[in-house]
């Protein structure tokens, strides 16, 4: 006979805690798990999974190492540690002035001096992830909507929505025009939000785009700016890959457009930046919101109390980024090396019979595998992704996790590994494609 | 010597009228609702008329993106800075920031910074005392920081830093070892070092398990992340008063969680009773508000007392009975200067069987190790689901790996930490004794405390009327005439007027007579009614 024992009710958690909005069950993250379990290593595990799903920049580490060897005083507080005391106590949400100035100047350098940045408008956050979430908290109420062009960085689903309660309504883009944002698509997204009774508060673009690996054209930026002005909403421009454009002149920042318009209607524009991609320092947690809106600057500063950058880190980077010799050389060298890597992977993929979207920036390329799909659906794409992960042992990001409306596109990162590893990855892809070709050819009877 | 401290507070700001949210419910129109609109009760007609008037005015005024007009406070008083009640709210829209709106959450954050706590901190920033450079400046007694042993940390840093960061042999110690993406909730070595440190400093009899640690960029996000995990918007936490003024902003602004004060009295040395908790819980329930947790601070801030062991057991029983969480903020756990024993909640739980899922401890290095700038906070939880959710949320508030590298070294240096804590205890006690004695000479009694970086002073004899208004008048005099910044009890939600928190751990022995003398001048004027 069953014995019923009263079970004490366990203490409840919040909706945020149990929500799935963190998105960590999606394929984007599942691939990472597979990599963690069987990571490629040149000597120890040459048949392991090669991680091509992480947009990390390791091509210019040697420059950072060189800097740290030559400028060890930036990493300490010098002999006897003068200035340490003040630094250790510094938790002002305005941030270290010297660091804000260095950051503003670095951002100017990346844009070839074509835009000016006022250090008083720089708000510091512990990473761009925090910056994007903070802006969402400030610009939108729970239930409101942000318009984001697809395909977009999978992390946005979590960063913009999870704690904020804000919705993302996609601005659909497709390959017919190289996934560029059109006024029609903007308008359609706006109407879609209205039909769902959601108030649109902002458009959020990533420029250069993740996952496309391409900069947004000037004319498109002008159209987007006109659109948000007309609708009286905000524009957030995540320019985290601005320093990773292969050539300085090809990247046009929204700041340049605003300057050319003499900053008319600029109080609706906010730029997000970080040192995680361009400078390859994601561990340091350095992000910034640059806003042309005074109220947003003030509010963001206060809210940054929840996400301050360590004063030790600010101290080091103030030194590093105000060293013009270092930054100029770094920016130039980094661009060249990324371009080289890009060309290498594009050629390698071409040799394997794979086409990519024409890119000019970022740490990844946007690869078209739709000809390989058994069926032109999300399921078909995921089936292919699964083979890539478990047979070819490459973790690449499926377009569906980026909300791409066309199945078969994949984001492939090329900057988070050595050239040798990239060669091996390309070889694996080449072999995979050859094998598929052989499988398709019928066995001719002799 | 008093440091010129900077801390996370506001720029000079005009108070914002309340009820922007109510406004939004009634008048869902963009242009009007920018946090400047006042409360309009009544029908839609005045609302609509108001909207059209604003619309008209806005059309005829060019957008002005320049910064806020200067604060209206006169040099001699900050009383005008305090938030105005809604009955006097201002409908006009001074200093427009442009027509595009910001959210209501942004507005509520702005409001939170109107407390005397932040106003005072701000004032010091404008005119900070310096013994030689600015002897007439405002002495900061409103910021709970400890500068008494920074010389020891300085010494450690200058002797040890190169090895710990640079590492001549490359590999894991080179910059590439720390520059890459690491787990957002902290590197394993950092959790191990922190767990060991906490065991030595606050655990004593018990040890902390690194796998129950989530690291955050300071205790401020630690408590916010925890709040997001334990409560939904509109739920509440019970918080015994007086409590740390920062909780109002840190816990409420983005989570929407309400803080329900559970009032404590000087007759109990401000220790809460279970009866009071129970009453508060039931009252909330009658209002339809769901209480999700009780938040306690041990050692307490601002009173500085250590909760007795029985109280901790009582709270655990209470939480079990009501099936709610306990958040135990032990950030001052290593700042004990008195003879009383500090018992961590971890020690209580160590002897308990089962049902620990509801207990979560907050810790950090800002107070015990004087490193607020480095942003090192801890959520220590016995609940795996909370740990899992909190871990994911640390992506928004992660510790810098550069700082983790430094701290792993420092916290693991047991010889250093032992010396630090022994010296610190002695120096804090010395300053505390002198300071409290000095106040005593003025007839100002402090409540009994054994911990923290502050004392809780009863200045009720000096206030003109035994009320919050009287207390604020004294606060204003102390700030603007005596030029010392102390935190009034009302900012801490204390139900008895006249209490003030005075932070002393940034003072040197030489500063104390200066402080006492300044208070004396004001005290004398208070005794003679004008």
CSV table of C-alpha atoms in Angstrom, one decimal, chain A residues 209-383:
chain,number,residue,atom,x,y,z
A,209,UNK,CA,26.8,43.6,-39.0
A,210,UNK,CA,27.0,40.4,-37.0
A,211,UNK,CA,26.5,37.8,-38.5
A,212,UNK,CA,26.8,39.2,-42.0
A,213,UNK,CA,30.4,40.5,-41.6
A,214,UNK,CA,29.6,43.6,-43.7
A,215,UNK,CA,29.3,47.3,-43.1
A,216,UNK,CA,26.0,49.2,-43.6
A,217,UNK,CA,26.1,51.6,-46.6
A,218,UNK,CA,25.8,55.3,-46.1
A,219,UNK,CA,22.6,55.6,-48.0
A,220,UNK,CA,21.0,52.9,-45.8
A,221,UNK,CA,22.2,54.6,-42.6
A,222,UNK,CA,20.6,57.8,-43.9
A,223,UNK,CA,17.3,56.0,-44.5
A,224,UNK,CA,17.3,54.4,-41.1
A,225,UNK,CA,18.0,57.8,-39.5
A,226,UNK,CA,15.2,59.4,-41.4
A,227,UNK,CA,12.9,56.5,-40.4
A,228,UNK,CA,13.5,56.8,-36.7
A,229,UNK,CA,13.2,60.6,-36.8
A,230,UNK,CA,9.9,60.4,-38.6
A,231,UNK,CA,8.6,57.9,-36.1
A,232,UNK,CA,10.1,59.8,-33.2
A,233,UNK,CA,11.9,56.7,-31.8
A,234,UNK,CA,15.5,56.0,-30.8
A,235,UNK,CA,18.3,54.5,-32.8
A,236,UNK,CA,20.9,52.3,-31.1
A,237,UNK,CA,23.9,51.6,-33.3
A,238,UNK,CA,26.0,48.7,-31.9
A,239,UNK,CA,29.4,49.5,-33.5
A,240,UNK,CA,31.4,46.8,-31.6
A,241,UNK,CA,33.1,45.6,-34.8
A,242,UNK,CA,34.0,49.1,-36.0
A,243,UNK,CA,37.7,48.5,-35.5
A,244,UNK,CA,37.4,45.2,-37.3
A,245,UNK,CA,36.4,46.6,-40.7
A,246,UNK,CA,39.1,45.5,-43.1
A,247,UNK,CA,39.6,49.0,-44.3
A,248,UNK,CA,39.0,52.1,-42.4
A,249,UNK,CA,37.2,54.0,-45.2
A,250,UNK,CA,34.6,51.3,-45.8
A,251,UNK,CA,33.1,51.6,-42.3
A,252,UNK,CA,30.8,54.6,-41.9
A,253,UNK,CA,29.6,55.3,-38.4
A,254,UNK,CA,26.3,56.8,-37.6
A,255,UNK,CA,28.3,59.5,-35.8
A,256,UNK,CA,29.6,60.6,-39.2
A,257,UNK,CA,26.0,60.9,-40.5
A,258,UNK,CA,25.0,62.9,-37.5
A,259,UNK,CA,28.0,65.2,-37.9
A,260,UNK,CA,27.1,65.8,-41.5
A,261,UNK,CA,23.6,66.7,-40.4
A,262,UNK,CA,25.1,69.1,-37.8
A,263,UNK,CA,23.7,66.9,-35.0
A,264,UNK,CA,20.1,67.8,-35.8
A,265,UNK,CA,17.7,65.3,-34.2
A,266,UNK,CA,20.7,63.5,-32.7
A,267,UNK,CA,19.3,63.2,-29.2
A,268,UNK,CA,17.6,59.9,-30.3
A,269,UNK,CA,20.9,58.2,-31.3
A,270,UNK,CA,23.1,56.1,-29.0
A,271,UNK,CA,26.2,54.2,-30.0
A,272,UNK,CA,27.4,51.0,-28.2
A,273,UNK,CA,31.1,50.1,-28.2
A,274,UNK,CA,33.4,47.6,-26.5
A,275,UNK,CA,37.0,46.4,-26.4
A,276,UNK,CA,36.0,42.8,-26.6
A,277,UNK,CA,36.3,42.4,-30.4
A,278,UNK,CA,38.6,45.1,-31.7
A,279,UNK,CA,41.1,44.8,-29.0
A,280,UNK,CA,40.6,41.2,-28.1
A,281,UNK,CA,40.0,41.9,-24.4
A,282,UNK,CA,36.6,40.3,-23.7
A,283,UNK,CA,37.8,39.1,-20.3
A,284,UNK,CA,38.4,42.7,-19.1
A,285,UNK,CA,34.7,43.6,-19.5
A,286,UNK,CA,34.9,47.0,-21.1
A,287,UNK,CA,31.9,48.5,-22.8
A,288,UNK,CA,30.5,51.9,-23.4
A,289,UNK,CA,27.4,53.7,-24.3
A,290,UNK,CA,27.9,56.9,-26.2
A,291,UNK,CA,24.7,58.9,-26.2
A,292,UNK,CA,23.8,62.2,-27.8
A,293,UNK,CA,20.9,62.5,-25.3
A,294,UNK,CA,21.8,64.2,-22.0
A,295,UNK,CA,19.0,62.5,-20.1
A,296,UNK,CA,20.1,59.1,-21.4
A,297,UNK,CA,23.7,59.9,-20.4
A,298,UNK,CA,22.7,60.9,-16.9
A,299,UNK,CA,20.4,57.9,-16.4
A,300,UNK,CA,22.8,55.4,-18.0
A,301,UNK,CA,25.5,56.7,-15.6
A,302,UNK,CA,23.4,56.0,-12.6
A,303,UNK,CA,22.3,52.7,-13.9
A,304,UNK,CA,25.9,51.7,-14.6
A,305,UNK,CA,26.3,51.3,-10.8
A,306,UNK,CA,25.1,47.7,-11.5
A,307,UNK,CA,27.9,47.2,-14.1
A,308,UNK,CA,30.9,49.2,-13.3
A,309,UNK,CA,34.3,48.6,-14.9
A,310,UNK,CA,37.0,47.7,-12.4
A,311,UNK,CA,39.0,50.8,-11.6
A,312,UNK,CA,42.2,48.7,-12.0
A,313,UNK,CA,41.1,47.9,-15.6
A,314,UNK,CA,40.2,51.5,-16.3
A,315,UNK,CA,43.6,52.6,-15.0
A,316,UNK,CA,45.5,50.1,-17.3
A,317,UNK,CA,43.4,50.9,-20.4
A,318,UNK,CA,43.6,54.6,-19.9
A,319,UNK,CA,47.4,54.2,-20.3
A,320,UNK,CA,47.1,51.8,-23.2
A,321,UNK,CA,44.5,53.6,-25.2
A,322,UNK,CA,46.1,57.1,-24.8
A,323,UNK,CA,49.3,55.7,-26.2
A,324,UNK,CA,48.7,56.9,-29.8
A,325,UNK,CA,51.7,55.0,-31.2
A,326,UNK,CA,50.3,51.8,-29.9
A,327,UNK,CA,46.7,52.3,-30.9
A,328,UNK,CA,47.5,53.5,-34.4
A,329,UNK,CA,49.8,50.6,-35.0
A,330,UNK,CA,47.3,48.2,-33.5
A,331,UNK,CA,44.3,49.4,-35.4
A,332,UNK,CA,46.1,49.3,-38.7
A,333,UNK,CA,47.8,45.9,-38.1
A,334,UNK,CA,44.6,44.3,-36.8
A,335,UNK,CA,42.6,45.3,-39.9
A,336,UNK,CA,45.2,43.9,-42.2
A,337,UNK,CA,45.5,40.6,-40.4
A,338,UNK,CA,41.7,40.2,-40.3
A,339,UNK,CA,41.5,41.0,-44.0
A,340,UNK,CA,44.1,38.3,-44.7
A,341,UNK,CA,42.2,35.8,-42.7
A,342,UNK,CA,39.0,36.7,-44.4
A,343,UNK,CA,40.6,36.2,-47.8
A,344,UNK,CA,42.1,32.9,-46.7
A,345,UNK,CA,38.8,31.5,-45.6
A,346,UNK,CA,36.8,32.8,-48.6
A,347,UNK,CA,39.3,31.3,-51.0
A,348,UNK,CA,39.3,28.0,-49.1
A,349,UNK,CA,35.5,27.9,-49.1
A,350,UNK,CA,35.4,28.8,-52.8
A,351,UNK,CA,37.8,25.9,-53.5
A,352,UNK,CA,35.3,23.7,-51.8
A,353,UNK,CA,32.5,25.1,-53.9
A,354,UNK,CA,30.9,27.2,-51.2
A,355,UNK,CA,29.9,30.8,-51.7
A,356,UNK,CA,29.8,33.5,-49.0
A,357,UNK,CA,28.2,36.9,-48.7
A,358,UNK,CA,30.6,39.6,-49.8
A,359,UNK,CA,32.0,40.8,-46.5
A,360,UNK,CA,34.3,43.6,-45.4
A,361,UNK,CA,34.4,43.5,-41.6
A,362,UNK,CA,34.1,41.4,-38.5
A,363,UNK,CA,35.5,38.2,-37.2
A,364,UNK,CA,33.4,35.9,-39.3
A,365,UNK,CA,31.9,35.3,-42.7
A,366,UNK,CA,28.3,34.5,-43.8
A,367,UNK,CA,28.4,31.2,-45.6
A,368,UNK,CA,25.6,30.0,-48.0
A,369,UNK,CA,25.1,26.2,-47.7
A,370,UNK,CA,21.5,26.3,-48.9
A,371,UNK,CA,22.4,24.2,-52.0
A,372,UNK,CA,23.3,21.4,-49.6
A,373,UNK,CA,20.0,21.3,-47.8
A,374,UNK,CA,17.8,18.3,-48.2
A,375,UNK,CA,14.9,20.6,-47.7
A,376,UNK,CA,14.9,24.3,-47.7
A,377,UNK,CA,13.5,24.6,-44.2
A,378,UNK,CA,14.8,25.3,-40.7
A,379,UNK,CA,14.8,21.6,-40.0
A,380,UNK,CA,16.9,21.0,-43.1
A,381,UNK,CA,19.3,23.6,-41.9
A,382,UNK,CA,19.5,22.1,-38.5
A,383,UNK,CA,20.1,18.7,-39.9
